[in-house]
């Protein structure tokens, strides 16, 4: 499993969630789908693109993202996911509801960058000292 140790202590949760998102997004941008899926719980749900069904389980996330990225194999495009404006709300079961803006910057050599704006709706949990996504639903502006 590839994640970042995090305690959901309210005094430190915000900085730890920022660190978690930074590591998670760098894995996604590097197309490390196995590492990225490792930041989700085994039974996670992940919905990232309108019109695509949500992925369920880590293995499902790996399969979905591998399939999704296949169409970009010969494309020199680089994506950078920039997460900010994070709002955390504690849930009754000890999880955190996290809502964050995500700006996706798509660049190709010799072309102007393309920007996509979306919102991540996450539920974050701690398992064995690690912060993990129990769910992520992405909505686009």
Tab-separated table of C-alpha atoms in Angstrom:
chain	number	residue	atom	x	y	z
A	1	UNK	CA	0.000	0.000	0.000
A	2	UNK	CA	1.336	3.437	-0.887
A	3	UNK	CA	0.049	6.210	1.342
A	4	UNK	CA	1.052	8.782	3.910
A	5	UNK	CA	0.760	8.213	7.686
A	6	UNK	CA	-1.897	10.554	9.052
A	7	UNK	CA	-3.689	10.873	12.372
A	8	UNK	CA	-7.102	12.482	12.151
A	9	UNK	CA	-6.418	14.789	15.091
A	10	UNK	CA	-8.438	17.984	14.473
A	11	UNK	CA	-5.428	20.146	15.367
A	12	UNK	CA	-3.247	18.656	12.634
A	13	UNK	CA	-5.687	17.131	10.133
A	14	UNK	CA	-5.611	20.017	7.649
A	15	UNK	CA	-1.854	19.990	7.098
A	16	UNK	CA	-1.818	16.206	6.937
A	17	UNK	CA	-4.628	16.130	4.380
A	18	UNK	CA	-2.713	18.661	2.254
A	19	UNK	CA	0.371	16.439	2.429
A	20	UNK	CA	-1.738	13.378	1.554
A	21	UNK	CA	-3.272	15.130	-1.465
A	22	UNK	CA	0.152	16.301	-2.677
A	23	UNK	CA	1.544	12.762	-2.607
A	24	UNK	CA	-1.631	11.279	-4.085
A	25	UNK	CA	-1.840	13.746	-6.976
A	26	UNK	CA	1.846	13.322	-7.809
A	27	UNK	CA	1.240	9.580	-8.127
A	28	UNK	CA	-1.732	10.235	-10.411
A	29	UNK	CA	0.207	12.719	-12.552
A	30	UNK	CA	3.045	10.188	-12.909
A	31	UNK	CA	0.417	7.636	-14.062
A	32	UNK	CA	1.344	5.413	-11.133
A	33	UNK	CA	-2.138	3.897	-11.041
A	34	UNK	CA	-1.166	1.136	-8.616
A	35	UNK	CA	0.309	3.628	-6.148
A	36	UNK	CA	-2.643	5.962	-6.603
A	37	UNK	CA	-5.145	3.133	-6.038
A	38	UNK	CA	-3.193	2.255	-2.894
A	39	UNK	CA	-4.342	5.572	-1.409
A	40	UNK	CA	-7.935	4.257	-1.394
A	41	UNK	CA	-9.538	1.721	0.940
A	42	UNK	CA	-10.024	-1.822	-0.355
A	43	UNK	CA	-13.767	-1.185	-0.732
A	44	UNK	CA	-13.452	2.372	-2.070
A	45	UNK	CA	-15.662	4.078	-4.618
A	46	UNK	CA	-14.119	6.417	-7.200
A	47	UNK	CA	-16.078	8.432	-9.776
A	48	UNK	CA	-13.825	10.727	-11.817
A	49	UNK	CA	-15.237	11.331	-15.293
A	50	UNK	CA	-18.783	12.191	-16.358
A	51	UNK	CA	-20.352	9.314	-18.256
A	52	UNK	CA	-18.019	6.675	-16.792
A	53	UNK	CA	-19.372	4.419	-14.054
A	54	UNK	CA	-17.767	4.664	-10.635
A	55	UNK	CA	-14.909	2.278	-9.908
A	56	UNK	CA	-15.240	0.103	-6.841
A	57	UNK	CA	-12.340	-1.493	-4.942
A	58	UNK	CA	-8.625	-0.848	-5.384
A	59	UNK	CA	-8.409	-3.423	-8.156
A	60	UNK	CA	-11.328	-1.721	-9.905
A	61	UNK	CA	-9.595	1.653	-9.666
A	62	UNK	CA	-6.408	0.200	-11.208
A	63	UNK	CA	-8.417	-1.379	-14.032
A	64	UNK	CA	-10.423	1.803	-14.654
A	65	UNK	CA	-7.431	4.156	-14.691
A	66	UNK	CA	-5.337	1.790	-16.811
A	67	UNK	CA	-8.157	1.718	-19.355
A	68	UNK	CA	-8.671	5.507	-19.102
A	69	UNK	CA	-4.975	6.286	-19.679
A	70	UNK	CA	-4.658	3.834	-22.574
A	71	UNK	CA	-6.061	6.455	-24.963
A	72	UNK	CA	-3.189	8.789	-24.007
A	73	UNK	CA	-0.323	6.312	-24.589
A	74	UNK	CA	0.929	8.145	-27.685
A	75	UNK	CA	-0.028	11.611	-26.448
A	76	UNK	CA	2.797	13.708	-24.936
A	77	UNK	CA	0.241	15.500	-22.729
A	78	UNK	CA	1.261	16.011	-19.096
A	79	UNK	CA	-1.417	16.518	-16.463
A	80	UNK	CA	-0.865	18.343	-13.198
A	81	UNK	CA	-3.590	18.187	-10.550
A	82	UNK	CA	-3.444	21.195	-8.220
A	83	UNK	CA	-5.631	20.798	-5.127
A	84	UNK	CA	-6.620	23.712	-2.911
A	85	UNK	CA	-9.378	25.385	-0.933
A	86	UNK	CA	-9.804	22.245	1.166
A	87	UNK	CA	-12.721	22.164	3.582
A	88	UNK	CA	-12.778	19.418	6.205
A	89	UNK	CA	-15.807	18.327	8.192
A	90	UNK	CA	-15.751	15.527	10.768
A	91	UNK	CA	-18.290	12.735	10.293
A	92	UNK	CA	-19.938	10.807	13.118
A	93	UNK	CA	-17.983	7.623	12.314
A	94	UNK	CA	-14.610	9.388	12.737
A	95	UNK	CA	-14.050	9.915	9.020
A	96	UNK	CA	-13.511	13.297	7.419
A	97	UNK	CA	-15.613	14.762	4.659
A	98	UNK	CA	-13.218	16.728	2.451
A	99	UNK	CA	-14.340	19.084	-0.283
A	100	UNK	CA	-11.572	20.618	-2.388
A	101	UNK	CA	-11.139	22.473	-5.625
A	102	UNK	CA	-8.904	20.797	-8.162
A	103	UNK	CA	-7.407	22.566	-11.138
A	104	UNK	CA	-6.129	20.156	-13.776
A	105	UNK	CA	-3.500	21.684	-16.043
A	106	UNK	CA	-2.945	19.818	-19.318
A	107	UNK	CA	0.211	20.681	-21.245
A	108	UNK	CA	1.618	19.496	-24.544
A	109	UNK	CA	4.935	20.565	-26.094
A	110	UNK	CA	4.568	23.749	-28.148
A	111	UNK	CA	0.933	24.341	-27.156
A	112	UNK	CA	-0.806	26.586	-24.671
A	113	UNK	CA	-1.891	24.868	-21.436
A	114	UNK	CA	-5.519	23.802	-21.071
A	115	UNK	CA	-7.197	24.206	-17.685
A	116	UNK	CA	-10.030	22.099	-16.300
A	117	UNK	CA	-11.749	23.083	-13.064
A	118	UNK	CA	-13.444	20.528	-10.842
A	119	UNK	CA	-14.419	19.792	-7.245
A	120	UNK	CA	-13.389	16.670	-5.342
A	121	UNK	CA	-15.912	15.324	-2.829
A	122	UNK	CA	-13.996	12.878	-0.629
A	123	UNK	CA	-14.507	10.813	2.470
A	124	UNK	CA	-11.172	10.193	4.176
A	125	UNK	CA	-10.535	7.547	6.820
A	126	UNK	CA	-7.614	6.340	8.857
A	127	UNK	CA	-6.618	2.675	8.655
A	128	UNK	CA	-3.551	1.340	10.433
A	129	UNK	CA	-2.185	4.873	10.795
A	130	UNK	CA	-2.663	5.710	7.102
A	131	UNK	CA	-5.033	8.250	5.599
A	132	UNK	CA	-7.059	6.701	2.772
A	133	UNK	CA	-9.939	7.684	0.507
A	134	UNK	CA	-13.102	5.731	1.232
A	135	UNK	CA	-14.761	7.567	-1.628
A	136	UNK	CA	-14.096	10.262	-4.201
A	137	UNK	CA	-16.650	11.818	-6.494
A	138	UNK	CA	-15.403	14.471	-8.905
A	139	UNK	CA	-17.750	17.110	-10.339
A	140	UNK	CA	-16.740	19.440	-13.162
A	141	UNK	CA	-17.453	23.154	-13.529
